[in-house]
JSON list of C-alpha atoms in Angstrom, two decimals:
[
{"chain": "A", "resi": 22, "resn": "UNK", "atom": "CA", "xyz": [0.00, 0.00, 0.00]},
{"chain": "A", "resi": 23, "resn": "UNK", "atom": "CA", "xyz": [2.59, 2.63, 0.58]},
{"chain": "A", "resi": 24, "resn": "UNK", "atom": "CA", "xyz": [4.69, 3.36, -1.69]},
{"chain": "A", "resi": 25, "resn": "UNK", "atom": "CA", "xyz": [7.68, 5.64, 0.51]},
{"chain": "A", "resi": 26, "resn": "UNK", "atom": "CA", "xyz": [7.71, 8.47, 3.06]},
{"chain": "A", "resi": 27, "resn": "UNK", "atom": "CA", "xyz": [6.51, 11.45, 1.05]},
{"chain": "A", "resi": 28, "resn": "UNK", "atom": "CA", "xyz": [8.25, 13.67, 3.14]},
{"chain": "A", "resi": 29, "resn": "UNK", "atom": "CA", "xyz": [8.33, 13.93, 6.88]},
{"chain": "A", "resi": 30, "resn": "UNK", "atom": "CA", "xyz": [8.45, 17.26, 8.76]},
{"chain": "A", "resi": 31, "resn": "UNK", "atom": "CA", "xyz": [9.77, 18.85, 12.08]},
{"chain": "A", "resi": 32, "resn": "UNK", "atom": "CA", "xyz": [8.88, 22.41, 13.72]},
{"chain": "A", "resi": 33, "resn": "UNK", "atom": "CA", "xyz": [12.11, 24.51, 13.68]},
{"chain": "A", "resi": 34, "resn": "UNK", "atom": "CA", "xyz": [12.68, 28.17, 15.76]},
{"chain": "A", "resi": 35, "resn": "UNK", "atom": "CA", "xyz": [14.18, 29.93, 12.43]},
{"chain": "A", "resi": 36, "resn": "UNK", "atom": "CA", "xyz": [13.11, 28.70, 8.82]},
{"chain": "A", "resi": 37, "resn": "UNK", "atom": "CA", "xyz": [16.07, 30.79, 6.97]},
{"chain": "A", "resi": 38, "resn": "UNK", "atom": "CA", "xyz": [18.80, 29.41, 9.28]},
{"chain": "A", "resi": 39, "resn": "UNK", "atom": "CA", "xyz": [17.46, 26.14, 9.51]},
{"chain": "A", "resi": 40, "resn": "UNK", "atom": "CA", "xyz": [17.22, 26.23, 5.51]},
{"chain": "A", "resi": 41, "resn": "UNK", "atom": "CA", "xyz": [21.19, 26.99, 5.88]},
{"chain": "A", "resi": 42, "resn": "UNK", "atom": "CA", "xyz": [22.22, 25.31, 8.17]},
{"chain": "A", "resi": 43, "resn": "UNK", "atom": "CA", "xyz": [21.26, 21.45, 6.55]},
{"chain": "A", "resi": 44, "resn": "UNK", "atom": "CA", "xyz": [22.70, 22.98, 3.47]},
{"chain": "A", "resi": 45, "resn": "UNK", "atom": "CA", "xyz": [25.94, 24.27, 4.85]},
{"chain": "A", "resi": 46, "resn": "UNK", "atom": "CA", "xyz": [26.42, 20.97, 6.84]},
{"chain": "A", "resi": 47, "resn": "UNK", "atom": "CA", "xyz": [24.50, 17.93, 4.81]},
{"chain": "A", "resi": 48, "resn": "UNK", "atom": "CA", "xyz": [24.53, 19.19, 1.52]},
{"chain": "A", "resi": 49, "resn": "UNK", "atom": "CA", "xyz": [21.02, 19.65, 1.75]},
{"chain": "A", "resi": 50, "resn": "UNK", "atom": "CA", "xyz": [19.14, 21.56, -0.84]},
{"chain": "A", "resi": 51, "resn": "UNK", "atom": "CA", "xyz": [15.95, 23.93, -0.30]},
{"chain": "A", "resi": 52, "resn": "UNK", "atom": "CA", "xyz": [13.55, 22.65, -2.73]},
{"chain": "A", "resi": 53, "resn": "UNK", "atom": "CA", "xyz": [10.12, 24.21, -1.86]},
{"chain": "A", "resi": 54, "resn": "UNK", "atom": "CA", "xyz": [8.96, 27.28, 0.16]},
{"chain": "A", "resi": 55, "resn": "UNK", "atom": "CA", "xyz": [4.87, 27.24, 1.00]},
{"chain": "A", "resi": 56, "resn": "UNK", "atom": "CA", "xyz": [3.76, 30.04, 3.29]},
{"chain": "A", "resi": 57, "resn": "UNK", "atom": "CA", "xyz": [0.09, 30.53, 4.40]},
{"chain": "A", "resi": 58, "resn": "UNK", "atom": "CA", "xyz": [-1.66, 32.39, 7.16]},
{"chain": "A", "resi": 59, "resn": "UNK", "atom": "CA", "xyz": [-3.91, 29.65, 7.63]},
{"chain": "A", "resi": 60, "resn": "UNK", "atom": "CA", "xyz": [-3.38, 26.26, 7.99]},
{"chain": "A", "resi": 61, "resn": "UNK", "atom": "CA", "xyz": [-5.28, 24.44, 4.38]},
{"chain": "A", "resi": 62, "resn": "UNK", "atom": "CA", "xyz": [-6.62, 20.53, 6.14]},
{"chain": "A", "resi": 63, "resn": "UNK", "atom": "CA", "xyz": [-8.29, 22.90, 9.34]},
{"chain": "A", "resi": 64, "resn": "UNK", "atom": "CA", "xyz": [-8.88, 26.72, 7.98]},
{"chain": "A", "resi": 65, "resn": "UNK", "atom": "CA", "xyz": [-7.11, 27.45, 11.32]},
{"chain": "A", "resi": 66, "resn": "UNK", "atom": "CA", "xyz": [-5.74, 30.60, 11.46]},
{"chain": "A", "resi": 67, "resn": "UNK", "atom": "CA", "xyz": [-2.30, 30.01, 12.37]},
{"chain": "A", "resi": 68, "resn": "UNK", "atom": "CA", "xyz": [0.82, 31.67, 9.91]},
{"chain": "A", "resi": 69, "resn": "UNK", "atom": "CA", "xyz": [3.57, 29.40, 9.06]},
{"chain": "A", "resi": 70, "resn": "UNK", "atom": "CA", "xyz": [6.49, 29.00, 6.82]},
{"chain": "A", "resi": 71, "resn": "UNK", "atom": "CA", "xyz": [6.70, 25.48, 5.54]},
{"chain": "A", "resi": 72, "resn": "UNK", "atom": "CA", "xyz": [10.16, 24.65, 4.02]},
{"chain": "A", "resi": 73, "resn": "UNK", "atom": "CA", "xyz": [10.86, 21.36, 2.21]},
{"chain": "A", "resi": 74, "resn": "UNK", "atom": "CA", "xyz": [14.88, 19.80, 1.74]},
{"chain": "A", "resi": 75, "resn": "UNK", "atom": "CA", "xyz": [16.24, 17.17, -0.24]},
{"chain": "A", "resi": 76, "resn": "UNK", "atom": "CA", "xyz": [17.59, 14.35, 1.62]},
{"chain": "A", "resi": 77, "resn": "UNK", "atom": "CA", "xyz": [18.36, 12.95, -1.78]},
{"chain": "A", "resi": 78, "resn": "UNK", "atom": "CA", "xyz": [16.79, 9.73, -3.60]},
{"chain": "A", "resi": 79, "resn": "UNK", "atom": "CA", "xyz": [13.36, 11.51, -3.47]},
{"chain": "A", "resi": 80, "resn": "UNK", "atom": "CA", "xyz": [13.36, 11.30, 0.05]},
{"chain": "A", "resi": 81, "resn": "UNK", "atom": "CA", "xyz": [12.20, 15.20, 1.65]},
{"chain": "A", "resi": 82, "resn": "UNK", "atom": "CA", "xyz": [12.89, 16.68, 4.98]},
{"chain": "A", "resi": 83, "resn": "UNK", "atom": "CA", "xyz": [10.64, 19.59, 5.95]},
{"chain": "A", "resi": 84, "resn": "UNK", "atom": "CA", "xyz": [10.44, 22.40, 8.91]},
{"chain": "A", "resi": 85, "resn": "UNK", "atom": "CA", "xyz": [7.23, 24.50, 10.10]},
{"chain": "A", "resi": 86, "resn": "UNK", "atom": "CA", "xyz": [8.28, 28.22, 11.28]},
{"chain": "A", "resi": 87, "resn": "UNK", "atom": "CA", "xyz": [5.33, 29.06, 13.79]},
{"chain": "A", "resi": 88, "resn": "UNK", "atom": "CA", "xyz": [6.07, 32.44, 14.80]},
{"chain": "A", "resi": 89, "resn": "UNK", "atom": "CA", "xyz": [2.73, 32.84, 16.39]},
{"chain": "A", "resi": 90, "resn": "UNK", "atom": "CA", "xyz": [2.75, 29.80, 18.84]},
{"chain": "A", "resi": 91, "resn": "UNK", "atom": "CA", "xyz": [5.06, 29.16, 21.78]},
{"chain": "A", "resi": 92, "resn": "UNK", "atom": "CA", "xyz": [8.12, 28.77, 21.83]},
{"chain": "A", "resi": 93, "resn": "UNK", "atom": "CA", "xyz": [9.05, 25.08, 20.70]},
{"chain": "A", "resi": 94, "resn": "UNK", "atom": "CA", "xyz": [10.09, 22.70, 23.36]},
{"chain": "A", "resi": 95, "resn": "UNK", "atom": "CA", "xyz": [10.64, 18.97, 23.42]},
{"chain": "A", "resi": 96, "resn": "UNK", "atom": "CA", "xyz": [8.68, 15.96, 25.29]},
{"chain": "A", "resi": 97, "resn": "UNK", "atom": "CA", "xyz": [10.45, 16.03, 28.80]},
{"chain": "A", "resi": 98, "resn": "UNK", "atom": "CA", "xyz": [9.38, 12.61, 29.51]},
{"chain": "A", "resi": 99, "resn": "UNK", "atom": "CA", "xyz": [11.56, 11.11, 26.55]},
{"chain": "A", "resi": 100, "resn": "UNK", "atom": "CA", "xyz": [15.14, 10.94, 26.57]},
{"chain": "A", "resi": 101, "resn": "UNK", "atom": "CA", "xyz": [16.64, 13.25, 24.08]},
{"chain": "A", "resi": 102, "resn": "UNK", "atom": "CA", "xyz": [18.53, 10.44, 22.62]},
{"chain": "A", "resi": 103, "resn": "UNK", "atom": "CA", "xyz": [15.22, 8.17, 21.69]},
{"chain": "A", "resi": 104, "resn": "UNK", "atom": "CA", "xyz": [13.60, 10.99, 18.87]},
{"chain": "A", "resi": 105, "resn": "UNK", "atom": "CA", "xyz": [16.18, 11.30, 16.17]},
{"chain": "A", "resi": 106, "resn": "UNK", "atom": "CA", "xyz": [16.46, 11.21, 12.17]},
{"chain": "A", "resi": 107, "resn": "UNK", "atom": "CA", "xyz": [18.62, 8.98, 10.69]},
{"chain": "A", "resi": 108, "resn": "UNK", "atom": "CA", "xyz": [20.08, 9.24, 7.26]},
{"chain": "A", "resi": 109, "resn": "UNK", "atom": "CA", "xyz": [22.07, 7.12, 5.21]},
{"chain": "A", "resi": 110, "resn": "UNK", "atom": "CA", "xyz": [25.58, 8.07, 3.87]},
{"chain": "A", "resi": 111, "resn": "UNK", "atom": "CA", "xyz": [27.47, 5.50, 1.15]},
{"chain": "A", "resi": 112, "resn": "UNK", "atom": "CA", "xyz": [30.30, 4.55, 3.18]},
{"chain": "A", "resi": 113, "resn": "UNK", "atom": "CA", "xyz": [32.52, 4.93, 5.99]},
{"chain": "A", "resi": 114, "resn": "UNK", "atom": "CA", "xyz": [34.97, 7.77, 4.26]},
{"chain": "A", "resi": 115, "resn": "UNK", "atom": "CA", "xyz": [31.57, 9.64, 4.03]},
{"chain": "A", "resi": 116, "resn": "UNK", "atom": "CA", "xyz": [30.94, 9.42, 7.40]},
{"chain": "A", "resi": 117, "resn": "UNK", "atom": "CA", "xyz": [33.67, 10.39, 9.14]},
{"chain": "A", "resi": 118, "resn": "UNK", "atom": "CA", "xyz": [34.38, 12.97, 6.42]},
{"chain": "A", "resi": 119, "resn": "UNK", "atom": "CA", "xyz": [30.54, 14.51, 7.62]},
{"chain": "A", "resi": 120, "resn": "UNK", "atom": "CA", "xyz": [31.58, 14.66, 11.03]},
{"chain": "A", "resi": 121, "resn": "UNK", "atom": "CA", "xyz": [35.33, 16.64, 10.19]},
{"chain": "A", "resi": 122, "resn": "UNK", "atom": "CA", "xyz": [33.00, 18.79, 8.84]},
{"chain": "A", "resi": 123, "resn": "UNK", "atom": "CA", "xyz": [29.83, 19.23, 11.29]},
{"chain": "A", "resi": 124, "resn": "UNK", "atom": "CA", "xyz": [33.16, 19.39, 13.52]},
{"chain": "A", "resi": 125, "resn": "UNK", "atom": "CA", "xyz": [35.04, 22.22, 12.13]},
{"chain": "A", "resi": 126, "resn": "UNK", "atom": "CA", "xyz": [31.80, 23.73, 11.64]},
{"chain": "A", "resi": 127, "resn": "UNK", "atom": "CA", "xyz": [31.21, 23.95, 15.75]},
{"chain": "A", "resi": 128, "resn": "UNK", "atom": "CA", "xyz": [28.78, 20.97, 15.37]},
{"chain": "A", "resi": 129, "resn": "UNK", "atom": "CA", "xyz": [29.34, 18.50, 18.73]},
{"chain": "A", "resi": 130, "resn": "UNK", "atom": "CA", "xyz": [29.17, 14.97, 17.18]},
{"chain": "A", "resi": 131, "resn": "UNK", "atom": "CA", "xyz": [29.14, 11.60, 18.86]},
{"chain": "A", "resi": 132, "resn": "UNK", "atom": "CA", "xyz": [31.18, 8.82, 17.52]},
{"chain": "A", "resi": 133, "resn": "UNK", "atom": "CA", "xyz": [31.26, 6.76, 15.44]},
{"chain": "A", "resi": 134, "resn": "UNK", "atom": "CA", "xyz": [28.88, 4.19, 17.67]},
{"chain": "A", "resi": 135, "resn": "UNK", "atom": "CA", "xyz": [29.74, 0.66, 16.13]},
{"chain": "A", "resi": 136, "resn": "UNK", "atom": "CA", "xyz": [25.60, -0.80, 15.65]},
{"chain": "A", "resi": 137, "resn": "UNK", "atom": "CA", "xyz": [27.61, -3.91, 13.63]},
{"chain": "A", "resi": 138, "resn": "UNK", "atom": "CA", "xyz": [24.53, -3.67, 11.20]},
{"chain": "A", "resi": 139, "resn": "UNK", "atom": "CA", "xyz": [26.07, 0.17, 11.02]},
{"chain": "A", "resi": 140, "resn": "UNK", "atom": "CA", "xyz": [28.42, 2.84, 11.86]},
{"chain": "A", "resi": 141, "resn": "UNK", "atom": "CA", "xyz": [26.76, 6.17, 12.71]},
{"chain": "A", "resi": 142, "resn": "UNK", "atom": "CA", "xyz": [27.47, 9.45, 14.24]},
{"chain": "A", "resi": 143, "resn": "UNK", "atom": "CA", "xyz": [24.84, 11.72, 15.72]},
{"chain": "A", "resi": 144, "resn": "UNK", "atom": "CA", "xyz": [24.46, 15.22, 16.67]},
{"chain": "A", "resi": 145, "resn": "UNK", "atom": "CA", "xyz": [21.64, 17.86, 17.27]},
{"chain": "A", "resi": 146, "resn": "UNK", "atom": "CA", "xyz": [20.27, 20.53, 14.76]},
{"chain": "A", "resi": 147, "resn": "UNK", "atom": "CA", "xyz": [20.07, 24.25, 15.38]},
{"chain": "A", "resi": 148, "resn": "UNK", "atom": "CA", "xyz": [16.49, 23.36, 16.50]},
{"chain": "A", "resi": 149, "resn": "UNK", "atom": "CA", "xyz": [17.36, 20.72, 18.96]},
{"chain": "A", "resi": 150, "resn": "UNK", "atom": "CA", "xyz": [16.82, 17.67, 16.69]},
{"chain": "A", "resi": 151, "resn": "UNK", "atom": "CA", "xyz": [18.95, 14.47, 17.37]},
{"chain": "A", "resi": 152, "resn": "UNK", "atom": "CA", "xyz": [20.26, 13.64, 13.71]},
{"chain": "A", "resi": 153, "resn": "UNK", "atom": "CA", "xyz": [22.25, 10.47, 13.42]},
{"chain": "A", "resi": 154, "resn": "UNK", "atom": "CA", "xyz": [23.95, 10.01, 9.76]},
{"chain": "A", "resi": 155, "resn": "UNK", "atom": "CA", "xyz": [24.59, 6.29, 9.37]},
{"chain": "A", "resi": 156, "resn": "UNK", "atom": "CA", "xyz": [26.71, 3.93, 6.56]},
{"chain": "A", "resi": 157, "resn": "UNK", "atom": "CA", "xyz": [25.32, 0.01, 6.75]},
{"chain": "A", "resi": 158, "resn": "UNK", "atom": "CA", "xyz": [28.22, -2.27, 7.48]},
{"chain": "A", "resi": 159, "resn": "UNK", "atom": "CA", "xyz": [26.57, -5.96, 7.70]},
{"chain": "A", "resi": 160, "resn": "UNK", "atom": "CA", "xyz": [28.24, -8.71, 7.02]},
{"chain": "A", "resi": 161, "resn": "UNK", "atom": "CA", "xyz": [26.68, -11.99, 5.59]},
{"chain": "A", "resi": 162, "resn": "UNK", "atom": "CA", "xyz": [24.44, -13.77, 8.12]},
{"chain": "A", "resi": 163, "resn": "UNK", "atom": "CA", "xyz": [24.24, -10.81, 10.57]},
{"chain": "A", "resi": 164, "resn": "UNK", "atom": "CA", "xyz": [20.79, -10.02, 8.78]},
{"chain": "A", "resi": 165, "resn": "UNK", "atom": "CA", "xyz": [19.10, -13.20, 8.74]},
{"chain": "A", "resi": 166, "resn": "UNK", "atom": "CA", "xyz": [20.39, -14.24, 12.23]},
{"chain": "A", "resi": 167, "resn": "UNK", "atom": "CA", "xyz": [18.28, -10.71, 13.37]},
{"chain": "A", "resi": 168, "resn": "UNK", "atom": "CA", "xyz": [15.51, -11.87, 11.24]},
{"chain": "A", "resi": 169, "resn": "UNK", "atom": "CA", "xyz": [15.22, -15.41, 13.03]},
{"chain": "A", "resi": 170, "resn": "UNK", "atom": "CA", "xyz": [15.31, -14.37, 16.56]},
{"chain": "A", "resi": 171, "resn": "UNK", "atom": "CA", "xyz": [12.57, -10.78, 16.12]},
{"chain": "A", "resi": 172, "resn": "UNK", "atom": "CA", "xyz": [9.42, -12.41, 17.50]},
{"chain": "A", "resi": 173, "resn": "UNK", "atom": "CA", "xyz": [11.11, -14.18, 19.50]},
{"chain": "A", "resi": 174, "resn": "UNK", "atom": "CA", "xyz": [13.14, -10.92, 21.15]},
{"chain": "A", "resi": 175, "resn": "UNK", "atom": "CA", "xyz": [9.59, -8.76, 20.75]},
{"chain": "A", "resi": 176, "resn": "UNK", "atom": "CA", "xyz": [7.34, -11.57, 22.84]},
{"chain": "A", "resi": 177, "resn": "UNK", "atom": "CA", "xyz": [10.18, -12.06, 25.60]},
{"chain": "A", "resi": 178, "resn": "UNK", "atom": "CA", "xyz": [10.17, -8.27, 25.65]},
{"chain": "A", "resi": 179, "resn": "UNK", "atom": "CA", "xyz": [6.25, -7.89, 25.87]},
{"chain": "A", "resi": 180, "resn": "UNK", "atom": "CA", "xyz": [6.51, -10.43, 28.79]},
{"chain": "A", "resi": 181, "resn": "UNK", "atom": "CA", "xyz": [9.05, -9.27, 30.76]},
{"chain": "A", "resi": 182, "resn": "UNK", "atom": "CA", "xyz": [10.09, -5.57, 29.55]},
{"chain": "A", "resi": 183, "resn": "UNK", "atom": "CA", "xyz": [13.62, -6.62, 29.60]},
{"chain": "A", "resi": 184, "resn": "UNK", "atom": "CA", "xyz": [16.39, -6.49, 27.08]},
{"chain": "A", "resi": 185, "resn": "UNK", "atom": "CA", "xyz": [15.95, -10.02, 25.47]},
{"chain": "A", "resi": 186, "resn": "UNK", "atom": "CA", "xyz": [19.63, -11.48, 24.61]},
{"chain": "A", "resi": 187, "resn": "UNK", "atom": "CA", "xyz": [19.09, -12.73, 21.15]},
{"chain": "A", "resi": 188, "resn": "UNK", "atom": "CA", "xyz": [21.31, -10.43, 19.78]},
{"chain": "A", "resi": 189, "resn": "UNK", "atom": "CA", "xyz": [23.81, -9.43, 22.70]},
{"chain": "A", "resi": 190, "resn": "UNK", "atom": "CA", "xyz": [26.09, -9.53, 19.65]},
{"chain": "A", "resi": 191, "resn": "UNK", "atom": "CA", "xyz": [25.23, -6.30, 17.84]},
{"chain": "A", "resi": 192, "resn": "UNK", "atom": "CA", "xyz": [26.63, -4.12, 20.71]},
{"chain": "A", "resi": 193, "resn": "UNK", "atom": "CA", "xyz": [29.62, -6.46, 22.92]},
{"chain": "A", "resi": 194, "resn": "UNK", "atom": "CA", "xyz": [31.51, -6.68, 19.85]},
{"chain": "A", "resi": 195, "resn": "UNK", "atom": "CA", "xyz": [31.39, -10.27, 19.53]},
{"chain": "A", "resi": 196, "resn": "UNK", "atom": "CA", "xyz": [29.52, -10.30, 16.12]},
{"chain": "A", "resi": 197, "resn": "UNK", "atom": "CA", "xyz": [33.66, -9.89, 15.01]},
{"chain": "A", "resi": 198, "resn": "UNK", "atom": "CA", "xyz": [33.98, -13.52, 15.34]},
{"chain": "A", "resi": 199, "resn": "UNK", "atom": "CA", "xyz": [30.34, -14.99, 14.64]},
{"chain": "A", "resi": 200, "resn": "UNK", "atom": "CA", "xyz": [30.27, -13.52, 11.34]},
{"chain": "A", "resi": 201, "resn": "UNK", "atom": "CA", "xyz": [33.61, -13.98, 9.30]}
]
């Protein structure tokens, strides 16, 4: 039934820097401005700017400026690690190129974390979004060992709402010498 994310979309404090900023630091293009002073699905009076970015492949990353609500804060009941945006970079030299660059660019990054599936880095937008740019480093088995043992992991985990050991290996580092 569906056929990809059409485009998925954040609120950001500053539409023009946040525009920028993903272009300065991801190569990310502005593709599509929409401004209205009322919202078009409610006829709610409520002025925006709508801004729309190419994460490449078709793929769209967009921002609401509300000037006329709040200021924008963040659900203080969820850790500020859990709500993030990953993208996907084509290889490891891209990835640690990106973050030499967010770096130099006074962008605090963390990592690379070693996921075995992936590598990624991950850092926070001028709007307080986690971002986590990510290059997929499987190798043969690791993916159908995961795909064995998911029910398996989600029922234990519906049971007992504790980390089910399946695949310990993904994060203690011993996937090294279960998948040569």
């Amino acid at each position: 039934m569906i056929k990809k994310i059409h485009h998925v979309a954040y609120r950001c404090k500053d539409a023009y820097a946040t525009a920028k900023w993903y272009e300065k630091n991801l190569d990310m293009k502005l593709v599509l401005a929409i401004a209205e002073d009322s919202v078009p699905s409610t006829g709610e009076p409520d002025p925006y700017m709508h801004i729309f970015l190419d994460a490449g492949m078709g793929n769209v990353l967009a921002f609401f400026e509300l000037p006329t609500r709040p200021e924008m804060g963040r659900d203080e009941n969820t850790p500020k690690w859990t709500q993030h945006l990953a993208l996907e970079v084509d290889s490891m030299d891209t990835l640690l190129q990106a973050k030499a660059r967010l770096e130099a660019n006074g962008v605090n990054v963390i990592g690379p974390t070693d996921h075995a599936l992936f590598q990624s880095i991950y850092f926070f937008d001028p709007n307080g979004h986690r971002l986590e740019l990510a290059v997929n480093t499987p190798l043969p088995g690791m993916n159908e060992a995961l795909d064995e043992v998911k029910w398996d992991m989600l029922e234990e985990w519906s049971r007992t709402k504790r980390a089910p050991k399946h695949a310990a290996w993904l994060h203690d580092g011993s996937y090294k010498e279960m998948f040569k």
